[in-house]
Coordinates of C-alpha atoms in Angstrom, one line a residue:
Chain A
M349 CA 5.6 123.3 -0.7
L350 CA 6.8 121.8 2.6
K351 CA 4.0 121.0 4.9
K352 CA 3.9 121.8 8.6
V353 CA 1.7 120.3 11.3
S354 CA -0.7 123.3 11.0
D355 CA -1.3 122.3 7.3
V356 CA -2.5 118.8 8.1
M357 CA -4.2 119.2 11.5
E358 CA -7.9 119.0 12.0
P359 CA -10.0 121.5 14.0
I360 CA -11.0 120.8 17.6
I361 CA -14.7 121.5 18.0
D362 CA -15.6 119.7 21.3
T363 CA -13.7 119.5 24.6
V364 CA -14.6 118.3 28.1
S365 CA -13.8 119.5 31.6
P366 CA -12.1 117.3 34.1
D367 CA -15.1 117.4 36.4
T368 CA -17.4 115.8 33.8
T369 CA -18.5 112.3 34.8
V370 CA -17.2 109.5 32.6
K371 CA -20.7 108.6 31.6
N372 CA -21.4 112.1 30.3
A373 CA -18.0 112.3 28.6
I374 CA -18.8 109.0 26.8
M375 CA -22.1 110.5 25.7
Q376 CA -20.4 113.6 24.5
M377 CA -17.8 111.7 22.5
R378 CA -20.5 109.8 20.7
V379 CA -22.1 113.1 19.3
A380 CA -18.9 115.2 19.2
T381 CA -18.1 116.8 15.8
R382 CA -15.0 115.5 14.1
K383 CA -15.4 117.6 11.0
P384 CA -18.5 119.5 10.0
G385 CA -21.0 116.7 9.1
I386 CA -19.0 113.9 10.7
Y387 CA -19.9 112.9 14.3
G388 CA -18.3 110.7 16.9
V389 CA -14.7 110.9 18.2
K390 CA -12.5 108.3 19.9
G391 CA -10.5 110.9 21.8
I392 CA -11.3 114.2 23.4
I393 CA -9.2 117.0 24.8
V394 CA -9.6 117.9 28.5
L395 CA -9.4 121.6 29.3
D396 CA -9.1 123.3 32.7
A397 CA -11.2 126.4 33.6
D398 CA -8.5 128.6 32.0
G399 CA -8.8 126.9 28.6
K400 CA -5.5 125.1 28.8
V401 CA -4.9 121.4 27.8
I402 CA -4.5 119.3 31.0
G403 CA -5.4 115.9 29.6
L404 CA -6.7 113.7 26.9
L405 CA -9.4 111.1 27.2
S406 CA -9.4 108.4 24.6
V407 CA -11.2 105.1 24.3
R408 CA -8.0 103.5 25.3
D409 CA -8.0 105.4 28.6
I410 CA -11.6 104.4 29.2
L411 CA -10.8 100.7 28.5
R412 CA -7.7 101.0 30.8
S413 CA -9.8 102.4 33.6
I414 CA -12.1 99.4 33.8
L415 CA -9.1 97.2 34.4
P416 CA -8.2 97.1 38.1
E417 CA -4.7 98.0 39.0
Y418 CA -4.0 94.6 40.5
M419 CA -4.5 92.9 37.1
M420 CA -1.6 95.0 35.8
E421 CA 0.7 93.8 38.7
R422 CA 3.3 91.1 38.6
T423 CA 0.7 88.5 39.4
E424 CA -0.1 86.3 36.5
F425 CA -3.9 86.2 36.2
G426 CA -4.1 84.0 33.1
S427 CA -7.7 83.8 32.0
L428 CA -9.1 84.3 35.5
S429 CA -12.3 86.3 35.7
W430 CA -15.8 85.7 36.8
P431 CA -18.9 85.7 34.6
G432 CA -20.0 89.3 34.1
M433 CA -16.7 90.8 35.4
F434 CA -16.3 93.0 32.3
E435 CA -19.7 94.6 32.6
H436 CA -19.4 94.9 36.4
M437 CA -16.1 96.8 36.0
A438 CA -17.5 98.9 33.1
N439 CA -20.5 100.1 35.2
K440 CA -18.2 100.9 38.1
I441 CA -16.5 103.7 36.2
S442 CA -19.5 105.6 35.0
E443 CA -19.7 108.0 38.0
K444 CA -15.9 108.6 38.1
T445 CA -14.7 111.9 36.7
V446 CA -12.8 112.5 33.5
G447 CA -10.0 113.9 35.6
E448 CA -9.5 110.6 37.4
I449 CA -9.1 108.4 34.3
M450 CA -7.7 110.7 31.6
S451 CA -4.1 110.6 30.4
K452 CA -2.5 113.4 32.3
E453 CA 0.9 113.5 30.7
V454 CA -0.2 114.6 27.3
I455 CA 2.3 114.7 24.5
T456 CA 1.6 117.8 22.4
I457 CA 3.1 119.4 19.3
S458 CA 3.5 123.0 18.0
P459 CA 1.8 124.0 14.8
E460 CA 5.1 125.0 13.4
A461 CA 6.6 121.5 13.8
T462 CA 7.6 119.5 10.8
L463 CA 5.7 116.3 9.8
M464 CA 8.9 114.3 10.5
E465 CA 8.9 115.5 14.1
C466 CA 5.2 114.6 14.3
A467 CA 5.7 111.2 12.8
V468 CA 8.5 110.4 15.3
L469 CA 6.3 111.4 18.3
L470 CA 3.3 109.3 17.0
I471 CA 5.4 106.2 16.5
K472 CA 7.7 106.5 19.5
H473 CA 4.8 106.9 21.9
N474 CA 2.4 104.6 20.1
L475 CA -0.2 107.4 19.7
W476 CA -3.2 107.9 17.4
R477 CA -3.5 111.6 17.9
L478 CA -1.5 114.6 19.0
P479 CA -3.0 117.8 20.3
V480 CA -1.5 120.8 18.5
V481 CA -1.1 123.6 21.1
T482 CA 0.1 127.2 21.5
P483 CA 3.2 127.8 23.6
D484 CA 0.9 128.4 26.6
N485 CA -0.8 125.1 26.1
R486 CA -4.0 126.3 24.4
P487 CA -5.5 123.9 21.8
L488 CA -5.3 124.8 18.1
G489 CA -6.2 121.5 16.5
M490 CA -5.5 117.8 16.5
V491 CA -3.2 115.9 14.2
Y492 CA -4.1 112.2 13.7
L493 CA -2.2 109.2 12.4
R494 CA -4.4 109.2 9.4
D495 CA -3.5 112.9 8.6
L496 CA 0.2 111.8 8.2
H497 CA -0.9 108.8 6.2
Y498 CA -2.7 111.1 3.8
A499 CA 0.4 113.2 3.7
I500 CA 2.4 110.1 2.7
V501 CA -0.1 109.3 0.0
D502 CA 0.0 112.8 -1.3
S503 CA 3.8 112.8 -1.4
I504 CA 4.0 109.5 -3.3
L505 CA 1.3 110.6 -5.8
E506 CA 3.0 114.0 -6.4
T507 CA 6.3 112.3 -7.2
E508 CA 4.5 109.9 -9.6
T509 CA 2.9 112.8 -11.5
D510 CA 6.2 114.8 -11.6
K511 CA 7.7 111.9 -13.5
Chain B
M1010 CA 30.0 74.6 62.4
T1011 CA 33.3 76.4 62.2
E1012 CA 34.7 78.1 65.2
A1013 CA 34.4 81.9 64.9
P1014 CA 37.4 84.0 65.9
A1015 CA 36.6 86.2 68.8
P1016 CA 35.6 89.6 67.6
E1017 CA 38.7 91.7 67.7
T1018 CA 37.0 94.7 69.3
Q1019 CA 39.6 97.4 70.0
E1020 CA 40.3 98.2 73.6
F1021 CA 37.7 100.8 74.2
V1022 CA 39.1 104.3 73.7
M1023 CA 37.1 107.4 72.9
N1024 CA 39.4 108.5 70.2
G1025 CA 38.6 110.2 66.9
Q1026 CA 37.8 107.0 65.2
F1027 CA 35.3 106.1 67.9
W1028 CA 33.4 109.4 67.5
T1029 CA 33.6 109.1 63.7
A1030 CA 32.1 105.6 63.7
T1031 CA 29.5 106.6 66.2
A1032 CA 28.5 109.8 64.3
L1033 CA 28.1 107.9 61.0
F1034 CA 26.0 105.2 62.8
I1035 CA 23.7 107.8 64.3
L1036 CA 23.4 109.8 61.1
M1037 CA 22.5 106.7 59.2
Y1038 CA 19.8 105.9 61.6
V1039 CA 18.4 109.4 61.5
A1040 CA 18.5 109.4 57.8
I1041 CA 16.7 106.0 57.6
V1042 CA 14.0 107.0 60.1
T1043 CA 13.3 110.4 58.6
E1044 CA 13.1 108.9 55.1
K1045 CA 14.4 112.1 53.5
I1046 CA 16.8 110.0 51.5
D1047 CA 16.2 106.5 50.2
K1048 CA 17.5 104.0 52.8
T1049 CA 19.6 102.1 50.2
V1050 CA 21.4 105.3 49.2
V1051 CA 22.0 106.1 52.9
A1052 CA 23.5 102.7 53.5
I1053 CA 25.8 102.8 50.4
F1054 CA 27.0 106.3 51.2
G1055 CA 27.4 105.4 54.9
A1056 CA 29.6 102.4 54.0
G1057 CA 31.6 104.6 51.6
L1058 CA 32.3 107.1 54.4
V1059 CA 33.2 104.3 56.9
L1060 CA 35.9 103.1 54.4
I1061 CA 37.1 106.5 53.2
L1062 CA 37.4 107.8 56.8
K1063 CA 39.3 104.7 57.7
V1064 CA 37.0 103.5 60.5
L1065 CA 37.3 100.1 58.8
D1066 CA 39.8 99.1 56.1
Q1067 CA 38.6 97.3 53.1
H1068 CA 39.8 94.0 54.4
D1069 CA 37.6 94.4 57.5
A1070 CA 34.6 95.4 55.4
F1071 CA 34.8 92.7 52.7
H1072 CA 36.6 89.8 54.3
T1073 CA 36.0 89.6 58.1
E1074 CA 33.1 88.0 59.8
A1075 CA 33.2 90.3 62.8
F1076 CA 33.0 93.7 61.1
G1077 CA 32.2 93.1 57.4
I1078 CA 29.4 92.1 55.1
D1079 CA 27.6 89.0 56.1
W1080 CA 27.8 87.0 52.9
N1081 CA 25.6 84.2 54.3
V1082 CA 22.7 86.7 54.5
I1083 CA 23.5 88.2 51.1
F1084 CA 23.7 84.9 49.2
L1085 CA 20.7 83.4 51.0
L1086 CA 18.6 86.4 50.0
I1087 CA 19.8 86.5 46.4
S1088 CA 19.4 82.7 45.9
M1089 CA 15.9 82.6 47.4
M1090 CA 14.8 85.6 45.3
T1091 CA 16.1 83.9 42.2
I1092 CA 14.2 80.7 42.9
V1093 CA 11.0 82.6 43.6
N1094 CA 11.4 84.7 40.5
L1095 CA 11.6 81.6 38.4
I1096 CA 8.5 80.0 40.0
R1097 CA 6.4 83.1 40.1
P1098 CA 5.4 83.3 36.4
T1099 CA 4.1 79.7 36.5
G1100 CA 0.9 80.8 38.2
L1101 CA 1.4 78.5 41.2
F1102 CA 0.4 81.1 43.8
E1103 CA -2.7 82.2 42.0
Y1104 CA -3.7 78.6 41.6
V1105 CA -3.4 77.9 45.3
A1106 CA -5.3 81.1 46.1
I1107 CA -8.2 80.5 43.8
K1108 CA -8.4 76.9 44.8
S1109 CA -8.6 77.8 48.5
A1110 CA -11.2 80.5 47.9
K1111 CA -13.3 77.9 46.2
W1112 CA -12.6 75.5 49.1
G1113 CA -13.9 78.3 51.3
R1114 CA -17.1 78.0 49.4
G1115 CA -17.0 81.7 48.4
E1116 CA -17.7 82.7 52.0
P1117 CA -15.7 85.9 52.8
L1118 CA -14.9 85.0 56.5
R1119 CA -13.8 81.5 55.6
I1120 CA -11.7 82.9 52.7
M1121 CA -10.1 85.4 55.1
L1122 CA -9.1 82.7 57.5
I1123 CA -7.9 80.3 54.9
F1124 CA -5.8 83.1 53.2
A1125 CA -4.4 84.0 56.6
V1126 CA -3.2 80.4 57.0
I1127 CA -1.8 80.2 53.5
T1128 CA 0.0 83.5 53.9
A1129 CA 1.6 82.3 57.2
V1130 CA 2.7 79.0 55.6
F1131 CA 4.1 80.7 52.5
S1132 CA 5.8 83.4 54.6
A1133 CA 7.5 80.7 56.7
L1134 CA 8.9 79.0 53.6
L1135 CA 9.5 82.0 51.4
D1136 CA 10.0 85.6 52.3
N1137 CA 7.1 87.8 53.5
V1138 CA 7.4 90.4 50.8
T1139 CA 7.1 87.8 48.0
T1140 CA 4.2 86.2 49.7
V1141 CA 2.1 89.3 50.1
L1142 CA 3.2 90.6 46.7
L1143 CA 1.7 87.5 45.1
L1144 CA -1.4 87.1 47.3
A1145 CA -2.5 90.7 47.6
P1146 CA -3.5 91.0 43.9
V1147 CA -5.6 87.8 44.1
T1148 CA -7.2 89.1 47.3
L1149 CA -8.2 92.3 45.6
F1150 CA -9.6 90.3 42.7
I1151 CA -11.6 88.0 45.1
A1152 CA -12.9 91.0 47.1
D1153 CA -14.0 92.7 43.9
A1154 CA -15.9 89.5 42.9
L1155 CA -17.6 89.3 46.3
E1156 CA -18.1 93.1 46.4
V1157 CA -16.6 93.4 49.9
D1158 CA -14.0 95.8 51.3
P1159 CA -10.6 94.3 50.6
V1160 CA -8.8 96.3 53.3
P1161 CA -9.5 93.9 56.3
F1162 CA -8.4 91.0 54.1
L1163 CA -5.2 92.7 53.2
I1164 CA -4.3 93.8 56.8
V1165 CA -5.0 90.3 58.1
E1166 CA -2.7 88.9 55.4
A1167 CA 0.1 91.3 56.3
L1168 CA -0.2 90.4 60.0
A1169 CA -0.3 86.7 59.2
S1170 CA 2.7 87.0 57.0
N1171 CA 4.8 88.6 59.8
I1172 CA 3.6 85.9 62.3
G1173 CA 4.3 83.1 59.9
G1174 CA 7.7 84.4 58.9
T1175 CA 8.8 84.3 62.5
A1176 CA 8.6 80.5 62.5
T1177 CA 11.7 79.6 60.3
L1178 CA 15.2 80.7 59.6
I1179 CA 14.3 81.9 56.1
G1180 CA 10.9 83.3 57.0
D1181 CA 12.0 86.9 57.8
P1182 CA 15.2 88.9 57.4
P1183 CA 15.8 89.2 61.2
N1184 CA 15.9 85.5 61.5
I1185 CA 18.3 85.1 58.5
M1186 CA 20.6 87.6 60.2
I1187 CA 20.4 86.1 63.6
A1188 CA 21.0 82.6 62.2
S1189 CA 24.1 83.7 60.5
K1190 CA 25.6 85.6 63.4
A1191 CA 24.6 83.1 66.1
K1192 CA 25.4 80.1 63.8
L1193 CA 22.0 78.6 64.4
D1194 CA 20.6 76.1 62.0
F1195 CA 17.2 75.8 60.3
M1196 CA 15.9 73.1 62.7
S1197 CA 16.8 75.1 65.8
F1198 CA 14.5 77.8 64.5
V1199 CA 11.8 75.3 63.7
T1200 CA 11.9 73.6 67.1
N1201 CA 12.3 76.8 69.1
L1202 CA 10.0 79.2 67.3
A1203 CA 7.5 77.2 65.3
P1204 CA 5.6 75.9 68.3
V1205 CA 4.9 79.3 69.6
V1206 CA 4.1 80.6 66.1
V1207 CA 1.5 77.9 65.8
I1208 CA -0.1 78.9 69.1
M1209 CA -0.1 82.6 68.0
M1210 CA -1.6 81.7 64.7
I1211 CA -4.5 79.9 66.4
V1212 CA -5.1 82.8 68.7
F1213 CA -4.9 85.2 65.8
L1214 CA -7.4 83.2 63.8
I1215 CA -9.8 83.2 66.7
V1216 CA -9.5 87.0 67.1
V1217 CA -10.0 87.5 63.3
R1218 CA -13.1 85.4 63.5
L1219 CA -14.5 87.3 66.4
L1220 CA -13.8 90.6 64.8
F1221 CA -15.2 90.0 61.4
S1222 CA -17.9 87.3 61.7
K1223 CA -20.7 89.8 62.0
H1224 CA -19.6 92.1 59.1
L1225 CA -18.9 89.6 56.4
S1226 CA -21.8 88.0 54.6
V1227 CA -22.6 88.1 50.9
S1228 CA -25.4 86.8 48.7
Q1229 CA -25.3 83.3 47.1
E1230 CA -25.1 85.0 43.7
L1231 CA -21.8 86.6 44.6
K1232 CA -20.4 83.4 46.0
E1233 CA -21.2 81.7 42.7
R1234 CA -18.8 84.1 41.0
I1235 CA -15.9 82.5 43.1
L1236 CA -17.2 79.0 42.5
A1237 CA -17.4 79.6 38.7
M1238 CA -13.6 80.5 38.6
D1239 CA -11.3 78.0 37.0
E1240 CA -8.1 77.8 39.0
R1241 CA -6.4 75.7 36.4
S1242 CA -6.5 78.6 34.0
A1243 CA -4.1 80.4 36.3
I1244 CA -1.3 77.8 35.6
K1245 CA 0.9 79.2 32.8
D1246 CA 3.7 76.8 32.5
K1247 CA 3.1 73.3 34.0
A1248 CA 6.6 71.9 33.2
M1249 CA 8.3 74.8 34.9
L1250 CA 5.9 74.6 37.8
F1251 CA 7.0 71.0 38.5
K1252 CA 10.7 71.9 38.1
G1253 CA 10.2 74.8 40.5
L1254 CA 8.4 72.7 43.1
F1255 CA 11.0 70.0 42.8
V1256 CA 13.9 72.4 43.5
L1257 CA 11.9 74.2 46.2
T1258 CA 11.3 70.9 47.9
L1259 CA 14.9 69.9 47.5
V1260 CA 16.0 73.2 49.1
L1261 CA 13.6 72.8 52.0
I1262 CA 14.9 69.3 52.6
G1263 CA 18.4 70.7 52.4
F1264 CA 17.5 73.3 55.1
V1265 CA 16.1 70.7 57.4
F1266 CA 19.4 68.7 57.2
H1267 CA 22.0 71.4 56.7
G1268 CA 23.1 71.4 60.3
I1269 CA 23.8 67.7 60.2
F1270 CA 25.8 67.9 57.0
H1271 CA 27.6 71.0 57.9
Y1272 CA 26.3 73.2 55.1
Q1273 CA 25.4 76.9 55.6
P1274 CA 21.9 77.7 54.5
A1275 CA 23.3 80.0 51.8
S1276 CA 25.1 77.1 50.2
I1277 CA 21.9 75.1 50.0
A1278 CA 20.0 78.0 48.5
L1279 CA 22.7 79.0 46.0
F1280 CA 22.8 75.3 44.8
G1281 CA 19.0 75.4 44.5
A1282 CA 19.1 78.6 42.5
G1283 CA 21.8 77.3 40.2
L1284 CA 20.0 74.0 39.7
L1285 CA 16.7 75.7 38.8
L1286 CA 18.4 78.1 36.4
V1287 CA 20.0 75.1 34.6
I1288 CA 16.9 72.9 34.4
S1289 CA 14.7 75.8 33.4
N1290 CA 16.8 76.3 30.2
T1291 CA 16.8 80.0 31.0
R1292 CA 18.2 81.8 27.9
H1293 CA 18.0 85.2 29.4
P1294 CA 19.2 85.0 33.0
H1295 CA 19.6 88.8 33.0
K1296 CA 15.8 89.1 33.1
I1297 CA 15.5 86.8 36.1
L1298 CA 18.5 88.3 37.9
A1299 CA 17.3 91.8 37.2
E1300 CA 14.2 91.0 39.3
I1301 CA 16.3 90.4 42.4
E1302 CA 15.6 93.2 44.8
W1303 CA 19.0 94.7 44.4
P1304 CA 18.1 97.8 46.5
T1305 CA 17.4 95.5 49.5
I1306 CA 20.7 93.6 48.9
F1307 CA 22.7 96.8 48.7
F1308 CA 20.9 98.1 51.8
F1309 CA 22.1 95.0 53.7
M1310 CA 25.7 95.3 52.4
G1311 CA 26.0 99.0 53.3
L1312 CA 24.4 98.5 56.7
F1313 CA 26.8 95.7 57.6
I1314 CA 29.7 97.9 56.9
V1315 CA 28.4 100.9 58.9
I1316 CA 27.5 98.6 61.9
G1317 CA 30.9 96.9 61.5
G1318 CA 32.4 100.3 62.2
V1319 CA 30.7 100.8 65.5
V1320 CA 31.5 97.2 66.5
K1321 CA 35.2 97.7 65.8
V1322 CA 35.5 100.9 67.8
G1323 CA 33.8 99.4 70.8
L1324 CA 30.5 101.4 70.9
I1325 CA 28.4 98.2 70.8
K1326 CA 30.6 96.7 73.6
L1327 CA 30.0 99.8 75.7
I1328 CA 26.2 99.6 75.2
S1329 CA 26.1 95.9 75.9
A1330 CA 27.8 96.5 79.2
K1331 CA 25.2 99.2 80.0
V1332 CA 22.3 96.9 79.2
L1333 CA 23.7 94.2 81.4
A1334 CA 24.2 96.7 84.2
L1335 CA 20.5 97.7 83.7
T1336 CA 19.2 94.2 84.1
E1337 CA 21.9 93.4 86.7
G1338 CA 23.0 90.4 84.7
N1339 CA 19.7 88.6 85.2
L1340 CA 19.1 86.8 81.9
L1341 CA 15.4 86.4 82.3
N1342 CA 15.1 90.2 82.7
T1343 CA 17.5 90.7 79.8
S1344 CA 15.4 88.4 77.6
M1345 CA 12.2 90.2 78.4
L1346 CA 13.9 93.6 77.9
V1347 CA 15.3 92.5 74.5
M1348 CA 11.9 91.1 73.4
W1349 CA 9.7 94.0 74.3
F1350 CA 12.3 96.7 73.3
S1351 CA 12.7 94.9 70.0
A1352 CA 9.0 94.7 69.4
V1353 CA 8.4 98.4 70.0
A1354 CA 11.5 99.4 68.1
S1355 CA 10.7 97.2 65.2
A1356 CA 7.2 98.7 65.0
F1357 CA 8.5 102.1 64.2
V1358 CA 12.0 101.5 62.8
D1359 CA 13.1 99.1 60.1
N1360 CA 13.8 95.9 61.9
I1361 CA 16.8 95.1 59.5
P1362 CA 19.2 97.7 60.8
Y1363 CA 17.9 97.1 64.3
V1364 CA 18.7 93.4 64.3
A1365 CA 22.0 94.1 62.5
T1366 CA 22.9 96.3 65.6
M1367 CA 21.5 93.9 68.2
N1368 CA 23.4 90.8 66.9
P1369 CA 26.8 92.1 67.8
L1370 CA 25.4 93.6 71.0
I1371 CA 24.2 90.2 72.2
I1372 CA 27.5 88.6 71.2
N1373 CA 29.3 91.3 73.3
M1374 CA 27.0 90.6 76.2
A1375 CA 28.1 87.0 76.0
H1376 CA 31.7 88.0 76.1
H1377 CA 31.1 90.0 79.2
L1378 CA 29.2 87.1 80.8
W1379 CA 31.5 84.2 79.8
P1380 CA 34.9 85.7 79.0
D1381 CA 36.6 82.3 78.8
L1382 CA 34.4 80.9 76.1
Q1383 CA 34.8 81.2 72.3
G1384 CA 33.0 80.3 69.1
T1385 CA 29.8 78.2 69.2
A1386 CA 30.5 77.3 72.9
L1387 CA 29.9 80.9 73.6
L1388 CA 27.2 81.6 70.9
H1389 CA 25.2 78.6 71.9
H1390 CA 25.6 78.8 75.7
P1391 CA 22.4 77.5 77.1
D1392 CA 21.8 80.7 79.0
L1393 CA 22.3 82.8 75.9
M1394 CA 19.9 80.9 73.7
P1395 CA 16.7 82.5 75.0
L1396 CA 18.2 85.9 74.2
W1397 CA 18.5 85.0 70.5
W1398 CA 14.9 83.7 70.4
S1399 CA 13.6 86.8 72.3
L1400 CA 15.4 89.0 69.7
A1401 CA 13.9 87.0 66.8
L1402 CA 10.3 87.0 68.3
G1403 CA 10.4 90.6 69.3
S1404 CA 11.8 92.0 66.1
C1405 CA 9.7 89.8 63.7
L1406 CA 6.4 90.3 65.6
G1407 CA 7.1 94.0 66.3
G1408 CA 6.8 94.6 62.6
N1409 CA 3.0 94.1 63.0
G1410 CA 2.7 97.2 65.2
T1411 CA 2.4 99.8 62.5
A1412 CA 1.9 100.2 58.7
I1413 CA 5.7 100.9 58.4
G1414 CA 6.9 98.2 60.8
A1415 CA 7.5 95.6 58.2
S1416 CA 8.0 95.4 54.4
A1417 CA 4.9 93.3 54.0
N1418 CA 2.8 96.0 55.6
V1419 CA 4.3 98.7 53.3
I1420 CA 3.5 96.6 50.3
V1421 CA 0.0 95.9 51.3
V1422 CA -0.7 99.5 52.0
G1423 CA 0.8 100.6 48.8
M1424 CA -1.1 98.1 46.7
A1425 CA -4.4 99.0 48.4
E1426 CA -3.8 102.6 47.6
Q1427 CA -3.0 101.9 43.9
N1428 CA -6.3 100.2 43.7
G1429 CA -8.2 103.1 45.2
K1430 CA -8.4 101.8 48.8
K1431 CA -6.4 104.0 51.2
I1432 CA -5.3 102.4 54.4
S1433 CA -4.5 105.1 56.9
F1434 CA -1.6 104.8 59.4
L1435 CA -4.1 104.7 62.2
R1436 CA -6.4 102.2 60.6
F1437 CA -3.6 99.7 60.2
M1438 CA -2.4 100.4 63.7
A1439 CA -5.9 99.8 65.1
Y1440 CA -5.5 96.1 64.0
G1441 CA -1.8 95.8 64.0
F1442 CA -0.8 97.2 67.4
P1443 CA -3.1 95.1 69.6
I1444 CA -2.2 92.0 67.6
M1445 CA 1.5 92.8 68.1
L1446 CA 1.0 93.2 71.9
L1447 CA -1.0 90.0 72.0
T1448 CA 1.6 87.9 70.1
V1449 CA 4.5 89.4 72.0
A1450 CA 2.8 88.7 75.2
I1451 CA 2.3 85.1 74.1
S1452 CA 6.0 84.9 73.2
A1453 CA 7.0 86.3 76.5
V1454 CA 5.1 83.7 78.4
Y1455 CA 6.4 81.0 76.1
V1456 CA 10.1 82.1 76.6
W1457 CA 9.6 82.4 80.3
L1458 CA 8.0 78.9 80.6
R1459 CA 10.1 77.1 78.2
Y1460 CA 13.6 78.5 79.0
Y1461 CA 13.3 79.6 82.6
V1462 CA 10.6 77.6 84.4
F1463 CA 10.9 74.2 82.7
Q1464 CA 14.6 74.4 82.0
A1465 CA 15.2 75.0 85.7
L1466 CA 13.2 71.9 86.7

């Protein structure tokens, strides 16, 4: 049977609103349910009041947000920093809102899409996870890099047993 | 210096060509000022129209000094940008900035003053945009470490960059353009403009000190953060750094002597860029060359052609006659008018198109005043010189008036905003406009004393 994205995706149990503070969002991610019985997520979907996907907050977005914009500029900073800079910058973001630091241009996929299409998106955009959404942008699930990896493993094992 | 042929301005007739050229010129200005369309796009399209509507033929636009693209300006800009692009990744600028912050003992006010001086010096020797582009990120970094508001630091740097850039031929685009049209060399700029720039900088530093001395003090703990930084870790490529500094020094020496050896500044700069590319073993020149600000270069090229159109049809000649009638041929009055008008105009309009228009206007005035003279005898007429310096001072310093007056300001405001610190138009103006008035007033007194009072003695 040919698998579709909806066959390999995982359920979405927790989401956040863009007005949540980063501090609360981080707390929420620590206890969020990935699968029944498994807790802690590294990325969480951001929904507007209407229940539509408007962003994605991942540990990468949080890390990026503690780096000041000027360090991403043309200037070469080398190993310049002052003692305690990392912690200082980390504490500065806690009262920001999720809406300020989330990835706003979320790449999503339809549940009907093929695994090939899904693999292309994950690799091309260097992603770990893709929200699966309805045509009007409501979340149905999340497909992770590991889900496609399991699909590869399954496929290889199946071919082996067929022989 | 080669003798320039007299501009072959057509005998002034208000024919179709006159109105076409004038309409294109006005439309271009309106489009640039309203910013509805990108200015580079406006300039390229304007130049295309000038050619297709036969205001200028292609020979005029590409191969004549009077109406066409000023290749001195283009190659000087391209070459200096290439040199800076090769030096930038070495970490030199960051090294100097951190070193001086430590020299300032981590005290915000001292750092602000030292950074103002560094910005002014770098802006005099490189272009202003590069200078603030390199120093603003380090400034934001240091302000974060000291937990102070970076905005006053950034505004002071933008203002210092426009003041410093006024001092030399290569410091600011208006000077590059004036030097090329008026056939003035590097040392003429240094001897005529640098003295007043030094005076202005001293006054500026005193004003900055008075303004901020009360508001800037931080705990010893925060100062320690600056003192703990290792400026040597900013240096990425020592070998390249020395090669870059060697070539930059060579180019600056070349600028100092170019008048004596009859080289144009663009020749010196192009040689420097070529030499640095060779000794840097650059395997991928396309990367270095891609970083040249091509939109700026094309803006210049398009602009020269559109303005060439109104020069050829005689509009500029007509306006220059009106200006002389207004000041009744009195050159002191004309100088003051040019300086103050340039300052106010440059505060609100891009000073590059402004100076590109004023250059032929001043040359036309000279033709009215001394119809028998030609070439450098005309361009360097002792009575004309103060006009060039007034144009340079007014248009460079006018840039300080508002947040949009000079490219350095635009960059600083943009970079502050990206880092979550919005600088409103009025906040910039609150610092910039008074500083502009002050520096132009100093310049006016300087020009009056040096060229009219003491010259007459």
